[in-house]
């Protein structure tokens, strides 16, 4: 049997499924937990970055002499201080501009000084001569034939002839015959949609503390979703050996995909190398907004056909995503997700990756899927409205299920979409009456989830406790889940396991904490490492008893003879075997190093009631219910937390969050005042229902849950608002001015 | 940058007058510190007024209340007398920022920051509040509506400082209210603000003042809107006229917070809603 | 002995296979599959270099070069799947 | 020139020197080693640096260090009594009311200040009081429940 297969069909769990206090909890409620900006070092300098005020300009010259001459300034770096041969050329260019600055906020020089005041003063002494170039920030405008071009070389081989050079790639998925499908429909609706760029909005700005000596050995403390990746990229950008750099992941104050790459880290290392002193860098909130990854803004055209009885006959989606100034918008993912929820005979989804003068997009929770779902699920809702059909029934009728062909190619394994829809249909929320000016929205959502390279080490201690080392930063309580899974396997109490996110020198490579992979992949690794340790423990018991290792089994936290033939021996508990391990053969650790490939997809159905004030266009979310397939909930409270958090991020994206650029190409709302993430008083309680359809690719059936929860809200809210207001909203955010304008246009 | 925290208004005025460079008054600091941090201002002198004797006092005067320049929103809200007499002013100041900001933000600071969107300013204008300015040439009392002259600019002269805000007395059959529109429920800058203060003779509006925020370069005192109410019972016809007058007075801009059309329309909606609340308060119904 | 495996490509790759949506190559593992695809259809090489995932009977593989493929498996080529 | 300030932090007499531009948050974090208050925005929009000064809830990023002369400052580091967690801290753990935890110190300080003024808040009152404390992970649901539950327990105690 493969290592990543579900083997718990009849298992009765003892630890898994309970809700213990998280191991890092006390540190986090007392202020002791150390995040990115909380570390300091003797002799530490403060680093600061000079950023472009222009959306697009050629750098004719940079004169840093006055800044260098300012007392207290210890080092200044520009692009010349980095590896000209770096493999990660776009990442380098984004961290430190070369010939051109490509967006408002693009870094082009940096310095280290004795304190932040001196550093800020010195930044103002750097003189830059720019040749300002025409810019473009809108995705549709960037695709126009006469748009300002960011990269003369244009896109890759997939881009058809005749498109703007700003189109970096094109992708297409689907099967069947669209014309035939649309001909079978009783109603075909075609509609265009736009979504604004939304920022991940983690409350902790990017921060790091770097120390790189003349001997080429370095240390880096950083808030990141993946310190191994930070290590490898920084080593590349600085031209050093990766293992000479030891990276420690601090506690991380939110990431949501936005902390899966580097921004400050290589710069801090370069400054430290030049100054021969530790350098700390912390972004301001405005820097976070201007220069780190929001997600793509998008423009999409959707066409869907349906019969009178609610069968979807064909679907077409054309997705245009801008990903900032570099290729890599998640439009391929988006295009694959467009129709993932539906079993369509005739389907096509196309994607264009477009660059423009904005910060390089970074992954944001199910990258690409929320926008795609917004457009498709809105049209599904319109069809239901026009045909007088129940939106949940229609979705059940057309739902993807085991064995049907996904719109992006493969046949589905065991999945839980239908279960979430049935749960929605049965939910009290779906039957509750609506008040005046209220509407109810329904939407489904899908995300792939990911496995990724994973190493863990599970070391037993003489006192019968366990030190579990993982390499995936804990972004939402995963240490608690790891402790639960280790405790479950070993049959010991939860609090006898301590899980630590260890540094890059202490463990083999681990992929980033992304793709909803941690509880899946590090969890699988933990289970397998515990099983490895149990096997070793059984071998020790066998030695002690003088019997064959195969004649020993592990049950209830004890080694036991496997049957009468194995002899009559008192069971050896975990603690006793640990206490004697030094003399029975030496220390025992369990290991796992592999790339689990059995990540299970996760589907969700969301229900929302929204109320629209017809005089002001203000929307109030009155009731919200998240129903999602978790496969198996290890720590249900944190599963619910993922559901609730994703839903609320989606609510913000739907209603108020957006990057607003002026005619000058500058970001106008680079702060939490005008980039409006939801506040406590905006929201109702977020009800949750965990559906458990086991993932065939995980021993306990775990599916990642972190990302899918942000997929349905955009459409669910849009459907609720459109029904409440009586006018279809096709552009996000559905801000009050936009809703009021739509209402007025309808009245007019 | 120099930081000074004098104990008297006279000393404060002397320090301001003597400083040749850029000065900033630090009351609650909720705007000044943001401007400092962003590099928008680089003052040579920060003058903290919070050590000035009596600057936190709220005292009864001539039937109204004199509110010291350092009194934060949280303190004003806890003052029963002011809250009973001028609930609209109190709720307007309490709308500024978060609970945390309420621990610091002041009426005087909100006024002198001279943002057209300041929440407490329309409420103070509707209340016919005045401020007492202390300067090298002595003190003078000025109506609130004469302080802001343009976004970020006041009519204060070199060396002048606001020492207090005076909320005048009013009859028992009077009420005020302030409403603003923001995209969220908290934490935003007003997209439109509307304040109404009125007094009744029987059930008829005897006198009224209507002020709008965030719809012009400064907060507006809209006399036509007041006229629409005076002599009526604030019935539907009066409210329709009030809304039309309020909308007509707007001279807004399109910006990241709202559009011209939105502000013009919602100004009328909010003026009407505020008038209804003020009426209810005047009648003792709310 | 490697068998013939049918691979379904995503739509935008058909411009490099003369319009064919499904191509057949001789492969026993994902590594074979990718190598043979690049040989048979050099136009696919840039996409293969950028990274792909391979779905075998509905299970998506992103890294596993030595994953066996049986001749009757449903094999679908996908862009590389990642996450946030 | 640096300014000498004498103040009280979590009950302890404390003195420091600071530049006139330094915020109280800078002083707490960089000079006094109290990193429990976080800087999420530096503009008073996120509440991660919530502390109390003379019993009033404020954002430490919106106050100069120099202003602290003679004041009484309370931060998250002073919330638990030795090993004994404050009921709010315990309820946040019990309800899983934190995910990443960066907003948690500010929210706890703000919630404690609320319950001191209003021991029996409604859900709406809790939500509005905490509107200046941004949390991006939880959607606030479990936070609000934890505060309500702590309030109930403290009233009973």
JSON list of C-alpha atoms in Angstrom, two decimals, chain B residues 126-206:
[
{"chain": "B", "resi": 126, "resn": "UNK", "atom": "CA", "xyz": [-25.19, 72.87, 13.57]},
{"chain": "B", "resi": 127, "resn": "UNK", "atom": "CA", "xyz": [-24.92, 73.47, 17.31]},
{"chain": "B", "resi": 128, "resn": "UNK", "atom": "CA", "xyz": [-23.67, 77.02, 16.66]},
{"chain": "B", "resi": 129, "resn": "UNK", "atom": "CA", "xyz": [-20.60, 76.23, 18.72]},
{"chain": "B", "resi": 130, "resn": "UNK", "atom": "CA", "xyz": [-17.74, 78.69, 19.03]},
{"chain": "B", "resi": 131, "resn": "UNK", "atom": "CA", "xyz": [-14.09, 78.22, 19.81]},
{"chain": "B", "resi": 132, "resn": "UNK", "atom": "CA", "xyz": [-11.94, 80.42, 22.04]},
{"chain": "B", "resi": 133, "resn": "UNK", "atom": "CA", "xyz": [-8.63, 81.25, 20.42]},
{"chain": "B", "resi": 134, "resn": "UNK", "atom": "CA", "xyz": [-5.64, 82.35, 22.45]},
{"chain": "B", "resi": 135, "resn": "UNK", "atom": "CA", "xyz": [-2.93, 84.27, 20.65]},
{"chain": "B", "resi": 136, "resn": "UNK", "atom": "CA", "xyz": [-0.24, 86.90, 20.98]},
{"chain": "B", "resi": 137, "resn": "UNK", "atom": "CA", "xyz": [-2.96, 89.58, 20.71]},
{"chain": "B", "resi": 138, "resn": "UNK", "atom": "CA", "xyz": [-5.18, 88.06, 23.38]},
{"chain": "B", "resi": 139, "resn": "UNK", "atom": "CA", "xyz": [-8.25, 85.88, 23.09]},
{"chain": "B", "resi": 140, "resn": "UNK", "atom": "CA", "xyz": [-11.13, 85.89, 20.66]},
{"chain": "B", "resi": 141, "resn": "UNK", "atom": "CA", "xyz": [-14.23, 83.74, 20.19]},
{"chain": "B", "resi": 142, "resn": "UNK", "atom": "CA", "xyz": [-14.93, 82.52, 16.66]},
{"chain": "B", "resi": 143, "resn": "UNK", "atom": "CA", "xyz": [-17.85, 80.48, 15.25]},
{"chain": "B", "resi": 144, "resn": "UNK", "atom": "CA", "xyz": [-16.75, 76.96, 14.32]},
{"chain": "B", "resi": 145, "resn": "UNK", "atom": "CA", "xyz": [-17.76, 77.41, 10.69]},
{"chain": "B", "resi": 146, "resn": "UNK", "atom": "CA", "xyz": [-15.18, 80.18, 10.32]},
{"chain": "B", "resi": 147, "resn": "UNK", "atom": "CA", "xyz": [-12.21, 78.00, 11.34]},
{"chain": "B", "resi": 148, "resn": "UNK", "atom": "CA", "xyz": [-11.76, 75.72, 8.35]},
{"chain": "B", "resi": 149, "resn": "UNK", "atom": "CA", "xyz": [-11.01, 77.57, 5.12]},
{"chain": "B", "resi": 150, "resn": "UNK", "atom": "CA", "xyz": [-9.75, 74.78, 2.87]},
{"chain": "B", "resi": 151, "resn": "UNK", "atom": "CA", "xyz": [-8.68, 71.15, 3.27]},
{"chain": "B", "resi": 152, "resn": "UNK", "atom": "CA", "xyz": [-5.88, 71.21, 5.84]},
{"chain": "B", "resi": 153, "resn": "UNK", "atom": "CA", "xyz": [-6.05, 75.01, 6.29]},
{"chain": "B", "resi": 154, "resn": "UNK", "atom": "CA", "xyz": [-7.57, 77.06, 9.12]},
{"chain": "B", "resi": 155, "resn": "UNK", "atom": "CA", "xyz": [-8.13, 80.74, 9.72]},
{"chain": "B", "resi": 156, "resn": "UNK", "atom": "CA", "xyz": [-5.97, 80.64, 12.86]},
{"chain": "B", "resi": 157, "resn": "UNK", "atom": "CA", "xyz": [-3.26, 83.32, 12.92]},
{"chain": "B", "resi": 158, "resn": "UNK", "atom": "CA", "xyz": [0.39, 82.70, 13.68]},
{"chain": "B", "resi": 159, "resn": "UNK", "atom": "CA", "xyz": [0.73, 81.86, 17.35]},
{"chain": "B", "resi": 160, "resn": "UNK", "atom": "CA", "xyz": [-2.96, 81.18, 17.90]},
{"chain": "B", "resi": 161, "resn": "UNK", "atom": "CA", "xyz": [-4.22, 78.12, 19.67]},
{"chain": "B", "resi": 162, "resn": "UNK", "atom": "CA", "xyz": [-7.68, 76.74, 20.46]},
{"chain": "B", "resi": 163, "resn": "UNK", "atom": "CA", "xyz": [-8.17, 76.67, 24.21]},
{"chain": "B", "resi": 164, "resn": "UNK", "atom": "CA", "xyz": [-11.74, 75.48, 24.37]},
{"chain": "B", "resi": 165, "resn": "UNK", "atom": "CA", "xyz": [-14.95, 74.84, 22.48]},
{"chain": "B", "resi": 166, "resn": "UNK", "atom": "CA", "xyz": [-18.17, 76.42, 23.69]},
{"chain": "B", "resi": 167, "resn": "UNK", "atom": "CA", "xyz": [-21.45, 74.61, 23.19]},
{"chain": "B", "resi": 168, "resn": "UNK", "atom": "CA", "xyz": [-24.20, 77.18, 23.69]},
{"chain": "B", "resi": 169, "resn": "UNK", "atom": "CA", "xyz": [-27.30, 76.74, 25.85]},
{"chain": "B", "resi": 170, "resn": "UNK", "atom": "CA", "xyz": [-30.52, 75.52, 24.30]},
{"chain": "B", "resi": 171, "resn": "UNK", "atom": "CA", "xyz": [-34.16, 75.10, 25.15]},
{"chain": "B", "resi": 172, "resn": "UNK", "atom": "CA", "xyz": [-35.68, 71.91, 26.49]},
{"chain": "B", "resi": 173, "resn": "UNK", "atom": "CA", "xyz": [-37.64, 71.49, 23.25]},
{"chain": "B", "resi": 174, "resn": "UNK", "atom": "CA", "xyz": [-34.53, 71.15, 21.14]},
{"chain": "B", "resi": 175, "resn": "UNK", "atom": "CA", "xyz": [-32.49, 68.32, 19.72]},
{"chain": "B", "resi": 176, "resn": "UNK", "atom": "CA", "xyz": [-29.54, 67.60, 17.51]},
{"chain": "B", "resi": 177, "resn": "UNK", "atom": "CA", "xyz": [-28.22, 64.63, 15.61]},
{"chain": "B", "resi": 178, "resn": "UNK", "atom": "CA", "xyz": [-25.31, 63.71, 13.39]},
{"chain": "B", "resi": 179, "resn": "UNK", "atom": "CA", "xyz": [-25.18, 60.89, 10.87]},
{"chain": "B", "resi": 180, "resn": "UNK", "atom": "CA", "xyz": [-22.46, 59.95, 8.50]},
{"chain": "B", "resi": 181, "resn": "UNK", "atom": "CA", "xyz": [-22.13, 57.44, 5.73]},
{"chain": "B", "resi": 182, "resn": "UNK", "atom": "CA", "xyz": [-19.17, 55.10, 5.71]},
{"chain": "B", "resi": 183, "resn": "UNK", "atom": "CA", "xyz": [-18.65, 51.88, 3.74]},
{"chain": "B", "resi": 184, "resn": "UNK", "atom": "CA", "xyz": [-18.03, 49.83, 6.88]},
{"chain": "B", "resi": 185, "resn": "UNK", "atom": "CA", "xyz": [-19.72, 50.24, 10.24]},
{"chain": "B", "resi": 186, "resn": "UNK", "atom": "CA", "xyz": [-16.68, 51.78, 11.92]},
{"chain": "B", "resi": 187, "resn": "UNK", "atom": "CA", "xyz": [-13.12, 52.99, 11.27]},
{"chain": "B", "resi": 188, "resn": "UNK", "atom": "CA", "xyz": [-13.77, 54.89, 8.05]},
{"chain": "B", "resi": 189, "resn": "UNK", "atom": "CA", "xyz": [-13.60, 58.54, 7.15]},
{"chain": "B", "resi": 190, "resn": "UNK", "atom": "CA", "xyz": [-17.04, 60.00, 6.41]},
{"chain": "B", "resi": 191, "resn": "UNK", "atom": "CA", "xyz": [-18.08, 59.84, 2.77]},
{"chain": "B", "resi": 192, "resn": "UNK", "atom": "CA", "xyz": [-20.94, 62.16, 3.67]},
{"chain": "B", "resi": 193, "resn": "UNK", "atom": "CA", "xyz": [-21.80, 63.68, 7.06]},
{"chain": "B", "resi": 194, "resn": "UNK", "atom": "CA", "xyz": [-24.99, 65.50, 8.02]},
{"chain": "B", "resi": 195, "resn": "UNK", "atom": "CA", "xyz": [-25.85, 67.30, 11.24]},
{"chain": "B", "resi": 196, "resn": "UNK", "atom": "CA", "xyz": [-29.16, 68.86, 12.16]},
{"chain": "B", "resi": 197, "resn": "UNK", "atom": "CA", "xyz": [-29.89, 70.94, 15.23]},
{"chain": "B", "resi": 198, "resn": "UNK", "atom": "CA", "xyz": [-33.38, 72.29, 15.77]},
{"chain": "B", "resi": 199, "resn": "UNK", "atom": "CA", "xyz": [-35.70, 73.70, 18.39]},
{"chain": "B", "resi": 200, "resn": "UNK", "atom": "CA", "xyz": [-39.45, 73.44, 18.52]},
{"chain": "B", "resi": 201, "resn": "UNK", "atom": "CA", "xyz": [-42.31, 75.71, 19.25]},
{"chain": "B", "resi": 202, "resn": "UNK", "atom": "CA", "xyz": [-45.01, 73.21, 20.02]},
{"chain": "B", "resi": 203, "resn": "UNK", "atom": "CA", "xyz": [-44.51, 70.62, 17.29]},
{"chain": "B", "resi": 204, "resn": "UNK", "atom": "CA", "xyz": [-43.29, 73.15, 14.78]},
{"chain": "B", "resi": 205, "resn": "UNK", "atom": "CA", "xyz": [-39.63, 73.75, 14.05]},
{"chain": "B", "resi": 206, "resn": "UNK", "atom": "CA", "xyz": [-38.87, 77.24, 15.32]}
]
